[in-house]
mmCIF file of C-alpha atoms in Angstrom:
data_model
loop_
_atom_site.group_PDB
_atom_site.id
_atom_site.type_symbol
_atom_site.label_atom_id
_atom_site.label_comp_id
_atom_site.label_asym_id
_atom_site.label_seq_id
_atom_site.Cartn_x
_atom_site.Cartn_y
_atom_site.Cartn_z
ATOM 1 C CA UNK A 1 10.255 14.021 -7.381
ATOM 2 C CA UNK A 2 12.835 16.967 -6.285
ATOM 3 C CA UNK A 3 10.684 18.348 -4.082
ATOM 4 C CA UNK A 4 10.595 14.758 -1.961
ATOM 5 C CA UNK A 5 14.164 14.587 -1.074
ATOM 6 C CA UNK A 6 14.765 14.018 2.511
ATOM 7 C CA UNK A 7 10.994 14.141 3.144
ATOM 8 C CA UNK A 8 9.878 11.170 4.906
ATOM 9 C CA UNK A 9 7.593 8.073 3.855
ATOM 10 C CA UNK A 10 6.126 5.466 5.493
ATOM 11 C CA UNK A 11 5.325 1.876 3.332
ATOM 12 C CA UNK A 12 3.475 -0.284 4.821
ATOM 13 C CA UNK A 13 4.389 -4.026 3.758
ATOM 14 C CA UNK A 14 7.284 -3.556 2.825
ATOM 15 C CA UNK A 15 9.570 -6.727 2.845
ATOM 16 C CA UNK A 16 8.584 -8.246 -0.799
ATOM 17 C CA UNK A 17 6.737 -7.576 -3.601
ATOM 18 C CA UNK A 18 5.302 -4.029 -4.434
ATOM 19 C CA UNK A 19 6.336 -2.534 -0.984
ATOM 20 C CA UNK A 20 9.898 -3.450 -1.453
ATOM 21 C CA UNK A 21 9.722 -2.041 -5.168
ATOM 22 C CA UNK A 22 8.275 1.317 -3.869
ATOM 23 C CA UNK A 23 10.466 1.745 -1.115
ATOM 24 C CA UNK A 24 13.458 1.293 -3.597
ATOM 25 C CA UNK A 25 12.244 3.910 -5.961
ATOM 26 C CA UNK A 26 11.567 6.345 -3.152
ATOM 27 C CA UNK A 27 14.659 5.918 -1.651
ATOM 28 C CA UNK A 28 16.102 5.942 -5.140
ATOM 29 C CA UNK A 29 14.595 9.834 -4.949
ATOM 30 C CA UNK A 30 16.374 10.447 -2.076
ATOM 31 C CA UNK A 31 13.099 10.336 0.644
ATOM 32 C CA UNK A 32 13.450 8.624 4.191
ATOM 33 C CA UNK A 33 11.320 5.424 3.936
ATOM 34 C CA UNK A 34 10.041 4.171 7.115
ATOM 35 C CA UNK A 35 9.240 0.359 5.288
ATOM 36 C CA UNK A 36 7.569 -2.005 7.957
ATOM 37 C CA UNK A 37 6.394 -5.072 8.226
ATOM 38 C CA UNK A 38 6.844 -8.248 10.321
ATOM 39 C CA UNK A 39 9.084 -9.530 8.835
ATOM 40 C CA UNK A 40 12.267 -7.197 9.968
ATOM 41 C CA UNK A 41 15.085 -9.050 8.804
ATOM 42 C CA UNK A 42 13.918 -8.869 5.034
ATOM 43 C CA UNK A 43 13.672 -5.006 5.602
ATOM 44 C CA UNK A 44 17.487 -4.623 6.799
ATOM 45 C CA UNK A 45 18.277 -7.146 4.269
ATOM 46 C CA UNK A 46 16.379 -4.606 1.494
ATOM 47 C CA UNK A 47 18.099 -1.795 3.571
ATOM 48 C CA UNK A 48 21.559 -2.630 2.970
ATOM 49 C CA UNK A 49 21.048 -3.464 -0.882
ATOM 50 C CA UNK A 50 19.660 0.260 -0.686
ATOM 51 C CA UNK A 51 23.025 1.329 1.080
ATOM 52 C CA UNK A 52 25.401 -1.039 -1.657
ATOM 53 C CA UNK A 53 23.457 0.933 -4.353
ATOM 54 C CA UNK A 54 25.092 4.348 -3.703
ATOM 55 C CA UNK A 55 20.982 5.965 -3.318
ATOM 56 C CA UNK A 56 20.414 9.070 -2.186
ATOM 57 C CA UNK A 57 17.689 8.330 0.065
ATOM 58 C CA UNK A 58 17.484 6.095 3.570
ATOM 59 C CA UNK A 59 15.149 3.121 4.105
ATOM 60 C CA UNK A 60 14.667 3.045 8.460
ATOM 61 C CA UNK A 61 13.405 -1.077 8.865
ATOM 62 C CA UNK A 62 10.889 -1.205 11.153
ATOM 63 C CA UNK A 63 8.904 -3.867 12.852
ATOM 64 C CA UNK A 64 5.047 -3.799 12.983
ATOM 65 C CA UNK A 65 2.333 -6.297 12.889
ATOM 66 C CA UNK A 66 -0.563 -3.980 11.452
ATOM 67 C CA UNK A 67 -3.074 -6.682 13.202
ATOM 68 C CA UNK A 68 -2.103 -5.354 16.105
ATOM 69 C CA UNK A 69 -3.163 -1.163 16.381
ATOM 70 C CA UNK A 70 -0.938 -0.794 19.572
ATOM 71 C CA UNK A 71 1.857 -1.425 17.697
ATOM 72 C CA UNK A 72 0.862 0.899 14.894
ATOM 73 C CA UNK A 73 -0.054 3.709 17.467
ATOM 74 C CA UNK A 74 3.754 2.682 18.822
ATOM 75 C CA UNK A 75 5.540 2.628 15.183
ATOM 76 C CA UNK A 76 3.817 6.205 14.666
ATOM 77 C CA UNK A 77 5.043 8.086 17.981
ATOM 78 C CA UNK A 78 8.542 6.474 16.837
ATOM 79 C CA UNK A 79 8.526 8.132 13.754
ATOM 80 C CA UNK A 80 7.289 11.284 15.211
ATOM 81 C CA UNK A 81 10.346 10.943 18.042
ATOM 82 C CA UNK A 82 13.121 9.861 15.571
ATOM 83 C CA UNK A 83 12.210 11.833 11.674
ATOM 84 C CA UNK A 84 9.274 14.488 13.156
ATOM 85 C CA UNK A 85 6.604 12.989 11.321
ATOM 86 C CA UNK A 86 5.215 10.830 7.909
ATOM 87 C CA UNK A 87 4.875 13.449 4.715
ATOM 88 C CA UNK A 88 4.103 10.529 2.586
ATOM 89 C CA UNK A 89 2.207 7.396 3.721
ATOM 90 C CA UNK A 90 1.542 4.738 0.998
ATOM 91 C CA UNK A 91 -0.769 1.729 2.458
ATOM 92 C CA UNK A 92 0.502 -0.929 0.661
ATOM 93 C CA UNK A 93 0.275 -3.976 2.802
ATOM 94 C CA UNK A 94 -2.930 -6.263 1.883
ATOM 95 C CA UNK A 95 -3.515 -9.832 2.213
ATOM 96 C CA UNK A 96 -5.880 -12.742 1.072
ATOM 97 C CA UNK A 97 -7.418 -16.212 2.180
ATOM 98 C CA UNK A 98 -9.528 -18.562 -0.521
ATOM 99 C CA UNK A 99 -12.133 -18.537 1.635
ATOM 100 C CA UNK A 100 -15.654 -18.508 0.136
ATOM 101 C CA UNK A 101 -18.823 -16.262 1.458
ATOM 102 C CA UNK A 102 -21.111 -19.774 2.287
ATOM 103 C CA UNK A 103 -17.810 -22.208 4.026
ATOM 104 C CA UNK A 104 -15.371 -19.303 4.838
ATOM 105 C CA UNK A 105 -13.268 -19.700 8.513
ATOM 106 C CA UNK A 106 -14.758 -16.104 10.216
ATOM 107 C CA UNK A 107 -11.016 -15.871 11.424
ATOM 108 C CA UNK A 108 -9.529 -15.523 7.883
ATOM 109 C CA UNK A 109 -12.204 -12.664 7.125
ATOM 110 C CA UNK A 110 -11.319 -10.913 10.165
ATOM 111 C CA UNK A 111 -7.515 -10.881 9.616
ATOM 112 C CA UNK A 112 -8.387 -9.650 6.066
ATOM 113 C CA UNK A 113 -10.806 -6.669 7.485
ATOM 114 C CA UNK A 114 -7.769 -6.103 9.973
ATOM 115 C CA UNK A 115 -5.061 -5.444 7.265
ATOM 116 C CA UNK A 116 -6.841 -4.560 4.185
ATOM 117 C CA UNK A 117 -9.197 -2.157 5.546
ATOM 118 C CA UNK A 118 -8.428 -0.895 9.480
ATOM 119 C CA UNK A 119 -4.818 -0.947 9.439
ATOM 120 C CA UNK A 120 -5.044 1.016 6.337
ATOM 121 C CA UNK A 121 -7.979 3.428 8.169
ATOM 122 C CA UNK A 122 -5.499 3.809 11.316
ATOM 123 C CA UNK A 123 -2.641 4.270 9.455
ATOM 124 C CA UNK A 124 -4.158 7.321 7.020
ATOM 125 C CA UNK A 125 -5.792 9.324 10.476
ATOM 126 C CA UNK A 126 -2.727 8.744 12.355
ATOM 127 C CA UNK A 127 -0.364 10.093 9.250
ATOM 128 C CA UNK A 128 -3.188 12.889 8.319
ATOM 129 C CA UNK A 129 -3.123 13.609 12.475
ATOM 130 C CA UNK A 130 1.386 14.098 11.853
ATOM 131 C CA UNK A 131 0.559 15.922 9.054
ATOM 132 C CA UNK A 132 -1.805 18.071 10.503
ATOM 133 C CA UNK A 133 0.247 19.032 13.962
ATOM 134 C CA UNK A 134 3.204 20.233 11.327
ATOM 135 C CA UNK A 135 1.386 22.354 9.643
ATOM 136 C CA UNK A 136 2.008 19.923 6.282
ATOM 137 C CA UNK A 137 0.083 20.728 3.827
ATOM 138 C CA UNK A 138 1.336 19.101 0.410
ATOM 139 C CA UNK A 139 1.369 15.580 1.825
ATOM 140 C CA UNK A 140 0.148 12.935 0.289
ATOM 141 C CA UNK A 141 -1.291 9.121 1.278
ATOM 142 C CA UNK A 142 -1.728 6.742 -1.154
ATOM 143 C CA UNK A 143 -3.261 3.381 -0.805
ATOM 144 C CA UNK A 144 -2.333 0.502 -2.854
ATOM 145 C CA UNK A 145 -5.874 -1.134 -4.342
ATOM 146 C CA UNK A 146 -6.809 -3.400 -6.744
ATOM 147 C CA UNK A 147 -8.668 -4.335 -9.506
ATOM 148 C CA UNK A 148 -10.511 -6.318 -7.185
ATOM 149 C CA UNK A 149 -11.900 -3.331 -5.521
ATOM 150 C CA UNK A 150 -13.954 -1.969 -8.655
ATOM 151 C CA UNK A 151 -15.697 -5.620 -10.074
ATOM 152 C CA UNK A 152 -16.388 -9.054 -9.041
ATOM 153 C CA UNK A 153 -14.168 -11.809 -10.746
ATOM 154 C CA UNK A 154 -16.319 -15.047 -10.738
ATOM 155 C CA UNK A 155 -13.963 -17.203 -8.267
ATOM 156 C CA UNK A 156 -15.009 -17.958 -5.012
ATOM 157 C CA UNK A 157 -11.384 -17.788 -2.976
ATOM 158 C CA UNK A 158 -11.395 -14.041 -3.485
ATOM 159 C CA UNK A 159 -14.881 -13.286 -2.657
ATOM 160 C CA UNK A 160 -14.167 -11.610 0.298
ATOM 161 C CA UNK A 161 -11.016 -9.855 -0.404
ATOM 162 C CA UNK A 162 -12.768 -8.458 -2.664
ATOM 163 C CA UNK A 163 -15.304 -6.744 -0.137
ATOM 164 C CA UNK A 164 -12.194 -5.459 1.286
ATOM 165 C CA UNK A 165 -11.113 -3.975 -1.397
ATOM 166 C CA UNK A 166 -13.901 -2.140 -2.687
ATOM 167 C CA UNK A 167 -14.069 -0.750 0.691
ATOM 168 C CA UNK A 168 -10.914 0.833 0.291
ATOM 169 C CA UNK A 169 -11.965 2.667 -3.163
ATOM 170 C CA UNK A 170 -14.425 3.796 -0.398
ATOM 171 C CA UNK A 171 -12.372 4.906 1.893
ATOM 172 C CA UNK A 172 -10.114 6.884 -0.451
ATOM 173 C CA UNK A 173 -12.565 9.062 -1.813
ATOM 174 C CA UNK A 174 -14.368 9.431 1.667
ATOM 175 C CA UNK A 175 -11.032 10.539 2.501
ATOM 176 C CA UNK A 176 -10.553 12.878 -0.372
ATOM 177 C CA UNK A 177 -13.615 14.129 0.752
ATOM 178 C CA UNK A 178 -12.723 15.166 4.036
ATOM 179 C CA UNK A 179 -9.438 16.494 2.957
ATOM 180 C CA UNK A 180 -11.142 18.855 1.112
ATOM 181 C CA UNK A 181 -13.480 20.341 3.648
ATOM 182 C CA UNK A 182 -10.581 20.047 5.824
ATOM 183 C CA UNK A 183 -9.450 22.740 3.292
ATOM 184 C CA UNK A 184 -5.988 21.269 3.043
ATOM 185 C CA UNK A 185 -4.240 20.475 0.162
ATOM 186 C CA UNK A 186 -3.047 16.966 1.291
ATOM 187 C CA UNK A 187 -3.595 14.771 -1.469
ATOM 188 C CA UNK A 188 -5.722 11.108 -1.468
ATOM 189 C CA UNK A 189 -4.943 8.477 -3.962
ATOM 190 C CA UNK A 190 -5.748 5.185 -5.160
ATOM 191 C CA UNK A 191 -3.903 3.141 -7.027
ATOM 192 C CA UNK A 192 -5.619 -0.185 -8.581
ATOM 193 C CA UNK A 193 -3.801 -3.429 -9.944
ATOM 194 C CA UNK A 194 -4.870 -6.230 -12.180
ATOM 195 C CA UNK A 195 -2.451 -9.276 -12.045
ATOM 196 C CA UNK A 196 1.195 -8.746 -10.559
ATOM 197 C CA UNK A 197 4.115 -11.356 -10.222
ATOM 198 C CA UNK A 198 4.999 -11.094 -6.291
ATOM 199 C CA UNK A 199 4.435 -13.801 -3.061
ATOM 200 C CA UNK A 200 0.683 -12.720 -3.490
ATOM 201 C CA UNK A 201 -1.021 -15.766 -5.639
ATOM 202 C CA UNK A 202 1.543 -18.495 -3.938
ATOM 203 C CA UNK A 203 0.482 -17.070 -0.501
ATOM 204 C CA UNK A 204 -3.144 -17.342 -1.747
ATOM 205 C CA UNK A 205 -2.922 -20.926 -3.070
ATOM 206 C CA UNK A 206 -0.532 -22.253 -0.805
ATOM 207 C CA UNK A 207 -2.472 -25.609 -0.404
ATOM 208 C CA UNK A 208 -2.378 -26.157 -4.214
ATOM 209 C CA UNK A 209 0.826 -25.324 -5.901
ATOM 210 C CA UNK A 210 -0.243 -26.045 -9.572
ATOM 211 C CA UNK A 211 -3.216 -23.245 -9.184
ATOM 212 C CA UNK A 212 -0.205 -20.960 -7.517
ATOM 213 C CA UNK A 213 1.742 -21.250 -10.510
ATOM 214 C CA UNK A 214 -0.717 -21.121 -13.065
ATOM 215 C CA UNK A 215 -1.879 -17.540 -11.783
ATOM 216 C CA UNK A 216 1.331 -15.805 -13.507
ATOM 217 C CA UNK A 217 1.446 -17.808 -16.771
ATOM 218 C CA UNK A 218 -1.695 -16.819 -18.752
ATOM 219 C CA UNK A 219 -0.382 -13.781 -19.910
ATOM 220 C CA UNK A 220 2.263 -11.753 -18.828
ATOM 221 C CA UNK A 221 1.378 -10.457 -15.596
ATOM 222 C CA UNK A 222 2.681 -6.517 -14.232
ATOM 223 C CA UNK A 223 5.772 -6.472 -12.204
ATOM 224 C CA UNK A 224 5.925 -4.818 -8.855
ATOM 225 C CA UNK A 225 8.374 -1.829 -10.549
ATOM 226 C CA UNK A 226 5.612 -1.337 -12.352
ATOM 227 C CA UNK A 227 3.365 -0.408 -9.503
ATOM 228 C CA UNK A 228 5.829 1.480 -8.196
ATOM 229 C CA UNK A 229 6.485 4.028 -11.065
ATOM 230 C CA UNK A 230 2.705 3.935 -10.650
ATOM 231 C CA UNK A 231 3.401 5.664 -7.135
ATOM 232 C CA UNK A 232 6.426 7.929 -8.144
ATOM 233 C CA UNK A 233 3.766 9.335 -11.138
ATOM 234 C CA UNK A 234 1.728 10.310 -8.720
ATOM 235 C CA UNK A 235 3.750 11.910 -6.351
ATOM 236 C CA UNK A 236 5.464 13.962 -9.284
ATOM 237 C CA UNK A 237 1.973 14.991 -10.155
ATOM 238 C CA UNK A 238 2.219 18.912 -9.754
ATOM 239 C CA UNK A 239 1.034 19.956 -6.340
ATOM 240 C CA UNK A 240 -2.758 21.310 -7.902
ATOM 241 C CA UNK A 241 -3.178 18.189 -9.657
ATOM 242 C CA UNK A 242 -5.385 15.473 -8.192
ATOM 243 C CA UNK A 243 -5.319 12.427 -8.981
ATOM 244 C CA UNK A 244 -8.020 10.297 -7.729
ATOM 245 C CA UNK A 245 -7.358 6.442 -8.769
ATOM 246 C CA UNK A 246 -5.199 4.551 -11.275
ATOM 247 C CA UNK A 247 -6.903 1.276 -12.533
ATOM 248 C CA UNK A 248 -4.018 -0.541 -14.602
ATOM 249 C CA UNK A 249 -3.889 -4.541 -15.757
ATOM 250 C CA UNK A 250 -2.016 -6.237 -17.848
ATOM 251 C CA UNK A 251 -2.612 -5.815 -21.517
ATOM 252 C CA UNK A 252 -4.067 -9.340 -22.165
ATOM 253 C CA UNK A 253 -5.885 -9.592 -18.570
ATOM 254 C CA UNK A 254 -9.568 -9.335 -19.444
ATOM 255 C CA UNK A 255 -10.737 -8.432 -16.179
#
């Protein structure tokens, strides 16, 4: 990870949960961590602990409601203006409703195509453009998956996220793709979870508490750090070395 200090990273999602695991262990390393989400007070909160905890690195707070791409297009010139430019953008922000394909609200599907899919599209060509204008040409963008996005689970309130996951595994090899007859050495990666203890499942279930609770009790689930050393492996993968997706559950998750 040496060759990341003072390089800067954006996280998208990055109040709670895996974002605000992965912006510790990058600041940890010593990078500049651009961490947004809407939530901005959770991301000063998360900056200061950084701060308290003597690391090397800086985590900027920033507010951005990835629904929105005018604010995106904004958080991106403010980055260019204030740090030059994103070296590292990790698409981590994602979001679920239980609604099913034949009685799902259309409104809940769009705000999951929204985040899980353009956002994440916007974000990569707009870091790839900052990239690209710097003559960058080991950067990397990583985008935070999930099981969900290589299988069908039979269970009708993630139906749909699911769509919106598999069509980021699409999107990260189309990418890879491109950045290879782009003839640049900017790397693509995906990086796929089973089960993980954060806000996700009590967001999911919030009408029914009980099913909430009984998502992380089955078996024990992965941890956000865990995702996150998922992230730091990759980055500290040698600059030749490609690697294209990491699929990782929880030992006793079937699934």
């Amino acid at each position: 990870m040496d060759r990341w200090k003072g390089r800067v990273a954006l996280v998208t999602g990055a109040s709670v949960g895996i974002g605000a695991a992965v912006v510790k262990e990058l600041v940890r390393y010593g990078m500049k961590v651009v961490g947004c989400a809407r939530d901005l007070e959770k991301i000063q909160n998360l900056a200061a602990e950084c701060q308290s905890e003597g690391h090397s690195g800086v985590l900027v707070p920033v507010k951005c409601d990835l629904n929105n791409e005018e604010e995106i297009l904004s958080m991106f010139s403010a980055i260019k203006a204030q740090h030059k430019g994103v070296d590292v953008c990790i698409n981590n922000a994602g979001l679920a409703h239980p609604e099913s394909l034949l009685a799902g609200k259309t409104s809940s599907w769009k705000n999951m195509l929204d985040v899980n899919v353009l956002a994440l599209a916007i974000c990569t060509r707009e870091a790839y453009q900052s990239m690209k204008e710097r003559n960058i040409d080991d950067g990397h963008i990583i985008n935070i998956n999930s099981m969900s996005g290589h299988r069908v689970v039979h269970n009708t309130d993630v139906h749909f996220y699911s769509a919106t996951k598999f069509a980021v595994t699409a999107l990260t090899e189309g990418l890879r793709q491109e950045l290879r007859e782009a003839k640049t050495h900017i790397r693509a990666t995906s990086i796929s979870p089973g089960v993980v203890k954060t806000e996700f499942a009590p967001r999911l279930h919030s009408q029914n508490t009980d099913k909430a609770a009984a998502a992380y009790t089955k078996f024990k689930p992965l941890e956000a750090i865990d995702v996150a050393n998922a992230v730091t492996y990759v980055l500290s993968a040698p600059p030749h070395v490609q690697i294209g997706d990491i699929q990782m559950r929880p030992v006793e998750q079937v699934l």
